[in-house]
XYZ file of N, CA and C in Angstrom:
411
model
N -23.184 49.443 -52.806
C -22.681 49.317 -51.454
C -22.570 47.832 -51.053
N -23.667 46.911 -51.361
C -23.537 45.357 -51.046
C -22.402 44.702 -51.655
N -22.055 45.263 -52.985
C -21.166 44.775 -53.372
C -19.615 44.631 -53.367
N -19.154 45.948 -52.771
C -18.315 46.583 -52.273
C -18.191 46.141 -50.542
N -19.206 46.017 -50.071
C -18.942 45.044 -48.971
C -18.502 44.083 -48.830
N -19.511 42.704 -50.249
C -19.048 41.654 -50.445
C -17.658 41.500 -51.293
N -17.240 42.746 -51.873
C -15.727 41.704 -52.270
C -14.557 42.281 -51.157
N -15.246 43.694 -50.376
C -13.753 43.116 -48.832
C -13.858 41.780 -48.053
N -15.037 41.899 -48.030
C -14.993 40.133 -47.161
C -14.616 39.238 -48.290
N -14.752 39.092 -49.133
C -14.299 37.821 -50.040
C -12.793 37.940 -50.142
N -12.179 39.395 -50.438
C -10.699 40.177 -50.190
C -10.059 38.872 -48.470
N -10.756 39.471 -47.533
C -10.170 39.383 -46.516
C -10.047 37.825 -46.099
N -11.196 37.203 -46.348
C -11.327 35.537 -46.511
C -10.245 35.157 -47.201
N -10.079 35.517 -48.185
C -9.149 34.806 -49.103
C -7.576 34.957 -48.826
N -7.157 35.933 -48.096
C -6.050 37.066 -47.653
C -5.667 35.968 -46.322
N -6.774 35.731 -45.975
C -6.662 35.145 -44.368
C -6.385 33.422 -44.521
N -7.068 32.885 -45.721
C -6.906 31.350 -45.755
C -5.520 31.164 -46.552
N -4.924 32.154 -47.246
C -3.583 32.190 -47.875
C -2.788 31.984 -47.007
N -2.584 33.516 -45.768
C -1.493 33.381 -44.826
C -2.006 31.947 -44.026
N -3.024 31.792 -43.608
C -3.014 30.613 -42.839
C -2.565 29.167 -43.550
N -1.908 29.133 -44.875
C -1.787 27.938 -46.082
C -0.771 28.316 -46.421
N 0.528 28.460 -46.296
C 1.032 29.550 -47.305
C 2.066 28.387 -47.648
N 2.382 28.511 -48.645
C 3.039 27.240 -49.409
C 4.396 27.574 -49.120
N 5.691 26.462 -48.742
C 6.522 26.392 -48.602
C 7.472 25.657 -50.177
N 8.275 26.279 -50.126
C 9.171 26.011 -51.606
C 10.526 25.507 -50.876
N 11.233 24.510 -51.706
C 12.231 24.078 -51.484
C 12.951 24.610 -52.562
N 14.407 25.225 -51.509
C 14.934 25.267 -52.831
C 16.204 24.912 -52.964
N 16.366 23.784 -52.187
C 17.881 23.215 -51.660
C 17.491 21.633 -52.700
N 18.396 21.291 -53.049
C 18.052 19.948 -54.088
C 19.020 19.426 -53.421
N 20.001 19.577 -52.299
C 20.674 18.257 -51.995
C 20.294 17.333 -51.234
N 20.990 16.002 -51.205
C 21.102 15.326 -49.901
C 21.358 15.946 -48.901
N 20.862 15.148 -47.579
C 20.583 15.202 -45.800
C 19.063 16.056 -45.855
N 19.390 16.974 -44.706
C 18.470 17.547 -44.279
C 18.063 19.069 -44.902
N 16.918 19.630 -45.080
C 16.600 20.405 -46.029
C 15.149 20.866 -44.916
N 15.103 22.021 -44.893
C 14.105 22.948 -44.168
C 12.733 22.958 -45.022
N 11.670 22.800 -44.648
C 10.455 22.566 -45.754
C 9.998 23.979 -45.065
N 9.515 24.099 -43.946
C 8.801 25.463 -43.712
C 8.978 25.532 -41.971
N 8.362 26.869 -41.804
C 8.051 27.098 -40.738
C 6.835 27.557 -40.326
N 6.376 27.530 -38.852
C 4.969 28.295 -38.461
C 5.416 28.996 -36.417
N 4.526 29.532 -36.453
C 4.520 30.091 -35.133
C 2.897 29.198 -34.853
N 2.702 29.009 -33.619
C 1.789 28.292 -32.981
C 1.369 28.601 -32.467
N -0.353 28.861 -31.902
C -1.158 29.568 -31.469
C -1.435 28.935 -29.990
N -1.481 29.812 -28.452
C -2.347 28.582 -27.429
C -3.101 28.048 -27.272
N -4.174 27.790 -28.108
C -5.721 26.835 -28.200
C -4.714 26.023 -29.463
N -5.485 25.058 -29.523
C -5.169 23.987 -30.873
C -5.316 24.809 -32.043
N -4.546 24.432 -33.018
C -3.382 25.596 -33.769
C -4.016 24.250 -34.911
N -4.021 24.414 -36.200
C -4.035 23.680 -36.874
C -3.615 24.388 -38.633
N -2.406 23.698 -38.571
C -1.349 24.416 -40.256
C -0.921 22.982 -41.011
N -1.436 23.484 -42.413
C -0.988 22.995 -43.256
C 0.474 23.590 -43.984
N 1.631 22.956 -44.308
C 2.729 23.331 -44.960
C 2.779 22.240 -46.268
N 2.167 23.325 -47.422
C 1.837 23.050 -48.887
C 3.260 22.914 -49.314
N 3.851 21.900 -50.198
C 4.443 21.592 -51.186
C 4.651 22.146 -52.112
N 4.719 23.483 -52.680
C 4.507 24.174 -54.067
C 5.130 23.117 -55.116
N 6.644 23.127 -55.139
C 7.655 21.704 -55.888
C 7.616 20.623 -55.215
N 6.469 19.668 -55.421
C 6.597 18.569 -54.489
C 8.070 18.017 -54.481
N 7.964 17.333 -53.634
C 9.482 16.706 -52.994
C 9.305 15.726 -52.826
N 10.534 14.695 -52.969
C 10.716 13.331 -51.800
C 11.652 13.094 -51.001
N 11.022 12.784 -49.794
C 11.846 12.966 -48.433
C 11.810 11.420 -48.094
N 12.797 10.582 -47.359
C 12.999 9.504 -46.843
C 12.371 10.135 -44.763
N 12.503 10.981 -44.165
C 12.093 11.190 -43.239
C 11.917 12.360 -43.245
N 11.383 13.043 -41.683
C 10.809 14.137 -41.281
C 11.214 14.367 -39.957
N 11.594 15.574 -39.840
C 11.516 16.046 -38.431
C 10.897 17.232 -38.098
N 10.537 17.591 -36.307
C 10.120 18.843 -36.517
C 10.658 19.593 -34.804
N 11.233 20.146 -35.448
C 11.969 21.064 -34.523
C 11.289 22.324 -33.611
N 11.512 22.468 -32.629
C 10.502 23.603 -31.605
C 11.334 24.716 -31.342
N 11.493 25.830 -31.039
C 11.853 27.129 -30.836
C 10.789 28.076 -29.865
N 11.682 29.003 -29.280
C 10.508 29.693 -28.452
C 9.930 29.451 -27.212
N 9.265 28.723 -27.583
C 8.395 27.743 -26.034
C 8.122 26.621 -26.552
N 7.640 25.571 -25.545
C 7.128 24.203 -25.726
C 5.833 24.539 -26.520
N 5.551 22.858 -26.919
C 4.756 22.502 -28.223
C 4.242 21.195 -27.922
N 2.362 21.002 -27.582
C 1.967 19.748 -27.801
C 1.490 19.472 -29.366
N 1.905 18.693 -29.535
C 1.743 17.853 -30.900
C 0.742 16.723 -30.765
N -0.715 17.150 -31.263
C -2.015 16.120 -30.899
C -1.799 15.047 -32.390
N -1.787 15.898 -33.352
C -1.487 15.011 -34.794
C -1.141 15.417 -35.696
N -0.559 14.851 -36.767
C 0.395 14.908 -37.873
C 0.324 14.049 -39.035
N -0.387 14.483 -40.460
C -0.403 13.644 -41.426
C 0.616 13.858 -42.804
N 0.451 13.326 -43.537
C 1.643 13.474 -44.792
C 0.313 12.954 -45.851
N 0.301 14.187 -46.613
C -0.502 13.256 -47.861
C 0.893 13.593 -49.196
N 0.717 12.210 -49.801
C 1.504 12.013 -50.970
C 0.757 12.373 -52.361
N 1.350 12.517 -53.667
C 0.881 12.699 -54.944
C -0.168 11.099 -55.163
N -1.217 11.935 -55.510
C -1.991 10.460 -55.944
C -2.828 10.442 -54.640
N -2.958 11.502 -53.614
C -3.580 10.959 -52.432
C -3.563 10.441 -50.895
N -2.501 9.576 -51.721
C -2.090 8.783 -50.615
C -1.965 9.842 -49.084
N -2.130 9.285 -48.108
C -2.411 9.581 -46.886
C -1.472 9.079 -45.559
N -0.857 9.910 -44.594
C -0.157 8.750 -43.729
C -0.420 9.433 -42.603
N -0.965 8.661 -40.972
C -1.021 9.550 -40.289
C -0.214 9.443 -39.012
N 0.526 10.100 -38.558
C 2.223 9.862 -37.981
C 1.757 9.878 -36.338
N 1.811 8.975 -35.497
C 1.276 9.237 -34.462
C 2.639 10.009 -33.513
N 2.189 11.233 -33.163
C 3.071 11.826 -32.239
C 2.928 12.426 -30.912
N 1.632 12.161 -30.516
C 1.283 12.542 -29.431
C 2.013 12.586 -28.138
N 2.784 14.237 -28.354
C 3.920 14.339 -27.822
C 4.081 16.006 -27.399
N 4.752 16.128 -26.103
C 5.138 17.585 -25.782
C 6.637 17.666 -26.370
N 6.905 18.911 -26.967
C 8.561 19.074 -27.272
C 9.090 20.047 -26.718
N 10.031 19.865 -25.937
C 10.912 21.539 -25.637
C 10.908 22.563 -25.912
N 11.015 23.974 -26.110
C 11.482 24.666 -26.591
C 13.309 24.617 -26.623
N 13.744 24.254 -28.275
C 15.199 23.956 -28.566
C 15.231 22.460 -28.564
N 14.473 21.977 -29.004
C 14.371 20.491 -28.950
C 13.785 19.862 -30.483
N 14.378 18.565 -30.593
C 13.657 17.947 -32.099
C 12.702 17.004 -31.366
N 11.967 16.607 -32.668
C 11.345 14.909 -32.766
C 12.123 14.120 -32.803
N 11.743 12.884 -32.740
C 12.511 12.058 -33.131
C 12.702 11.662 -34.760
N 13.472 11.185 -35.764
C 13.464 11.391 -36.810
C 12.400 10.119 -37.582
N 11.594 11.128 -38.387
C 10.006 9.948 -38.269
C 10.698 9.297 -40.157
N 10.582 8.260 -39.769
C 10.870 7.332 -41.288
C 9.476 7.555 -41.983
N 9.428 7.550 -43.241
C 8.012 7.900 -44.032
C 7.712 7.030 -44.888
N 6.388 6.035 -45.112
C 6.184 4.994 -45.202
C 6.117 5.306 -46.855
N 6.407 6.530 -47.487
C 6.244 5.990 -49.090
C 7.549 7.146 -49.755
N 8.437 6.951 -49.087
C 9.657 8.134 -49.438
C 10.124 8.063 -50.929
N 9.002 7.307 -51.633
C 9.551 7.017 -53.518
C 8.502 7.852 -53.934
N 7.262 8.474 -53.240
C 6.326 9.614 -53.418
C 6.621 10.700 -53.193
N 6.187 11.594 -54.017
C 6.034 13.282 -53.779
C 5.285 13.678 -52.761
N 5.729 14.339 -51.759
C 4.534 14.917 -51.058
C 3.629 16.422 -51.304
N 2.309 16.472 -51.092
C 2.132 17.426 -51.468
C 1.458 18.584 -50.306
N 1.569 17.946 -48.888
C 1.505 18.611 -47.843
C 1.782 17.744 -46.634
N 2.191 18.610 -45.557
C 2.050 17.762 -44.335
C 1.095 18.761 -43.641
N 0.298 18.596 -42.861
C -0.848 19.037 -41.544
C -0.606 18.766 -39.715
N -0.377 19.481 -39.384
C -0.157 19.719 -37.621
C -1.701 19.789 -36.715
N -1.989 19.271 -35.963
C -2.713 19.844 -35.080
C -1.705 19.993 -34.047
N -1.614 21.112 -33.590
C -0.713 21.652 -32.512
C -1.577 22.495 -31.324
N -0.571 22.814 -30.414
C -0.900 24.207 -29.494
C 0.515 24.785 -28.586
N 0.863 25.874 -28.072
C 2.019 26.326 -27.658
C 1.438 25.900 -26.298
N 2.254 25.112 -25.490
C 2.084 24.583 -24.038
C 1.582 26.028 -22.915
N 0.555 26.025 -22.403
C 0.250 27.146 -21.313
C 0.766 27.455 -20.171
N 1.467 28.349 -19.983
C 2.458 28.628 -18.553
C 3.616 29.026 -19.067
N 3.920 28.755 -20.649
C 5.587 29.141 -20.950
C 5.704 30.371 -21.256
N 4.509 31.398 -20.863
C 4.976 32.942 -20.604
C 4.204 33.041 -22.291
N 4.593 34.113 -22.623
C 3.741 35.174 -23.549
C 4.534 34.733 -25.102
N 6.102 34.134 -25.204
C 6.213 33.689 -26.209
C 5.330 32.495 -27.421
N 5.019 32.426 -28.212
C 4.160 31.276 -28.852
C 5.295 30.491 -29.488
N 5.278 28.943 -29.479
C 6.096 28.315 -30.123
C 6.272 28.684 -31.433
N 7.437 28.779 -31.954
C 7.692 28.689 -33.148
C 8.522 26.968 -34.003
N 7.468 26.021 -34.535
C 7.682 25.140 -35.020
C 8.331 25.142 -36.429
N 9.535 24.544 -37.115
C 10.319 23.766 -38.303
C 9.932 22.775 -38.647
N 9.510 22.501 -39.685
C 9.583 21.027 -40.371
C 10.673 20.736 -41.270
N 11.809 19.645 -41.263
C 12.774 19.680 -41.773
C 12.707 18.148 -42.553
N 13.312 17.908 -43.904
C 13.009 17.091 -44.522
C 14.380 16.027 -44.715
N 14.550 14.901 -44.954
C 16.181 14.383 -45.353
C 15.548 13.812 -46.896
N 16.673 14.193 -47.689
C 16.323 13.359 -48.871
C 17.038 12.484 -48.598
């Protein structure tokens, strides 16, 4: 019985840190702009990683809002090898609105995730933002 307990919870842990990680694939190889992933955004501080499965290199980043508004507390880029960048955006966005288009300080690197701390703005009714991250090679 303990054991059978312990592997639904190990089941459900693992089930739960997947969807909350879930790796985004590119599968557009051209130039401009190229869609890396999406997330829906929670109203308390929301915090998603969008994994790299085929790392990529992007010259910039944007991130597009849908739904309802979106505060954006912070935003990092880690590259192959580590490397680390942390994008200051401390910013509300529209719902139907972009960023501004963020230049990326090592666009000759692979990335192998970017990270959000977010939250869907309170008062914009019962929809939750739905956030894009979009890439330019």
């Amino acid at each position: 019985m303990k054991r059978m307990i312990l592997f639904l919870m190990t089941t459900f842990l693992t089930v739960t840190f997947l969807h909350a990680q879930k790796p985004e694939v590119i599968i557009k190889d051209k130039a401009g702009w190229n869609k890396i992933g999406d997330a829906k955004v929670d109203f308390s501080n929301d915090k998603d990683k969008f994994i790299l499965l085929w790392k990529d290199k992007f010259k910039m980043l944007q991130i597009r809002v849908k739904d309802a508004p979106v505060h954006i507390e912070t935003m990092s880029v880690e590259y192959e090898g580590g490397t680390k960048e942390d994008i200051s955006l401390a910013s509300e966005l529209k719902s139907g609105s972009a960023s501004r288009e963020i230049e990326l300080k090592n666009p000759d690197k692979e990335i192998n995730n970017v990270t959000f701390v977010y939250r869907t703005v309170s008062g914009s009714g019962t929809s939750k933002a739905e956030v894009e991250l979009w890439g330019m090679k």
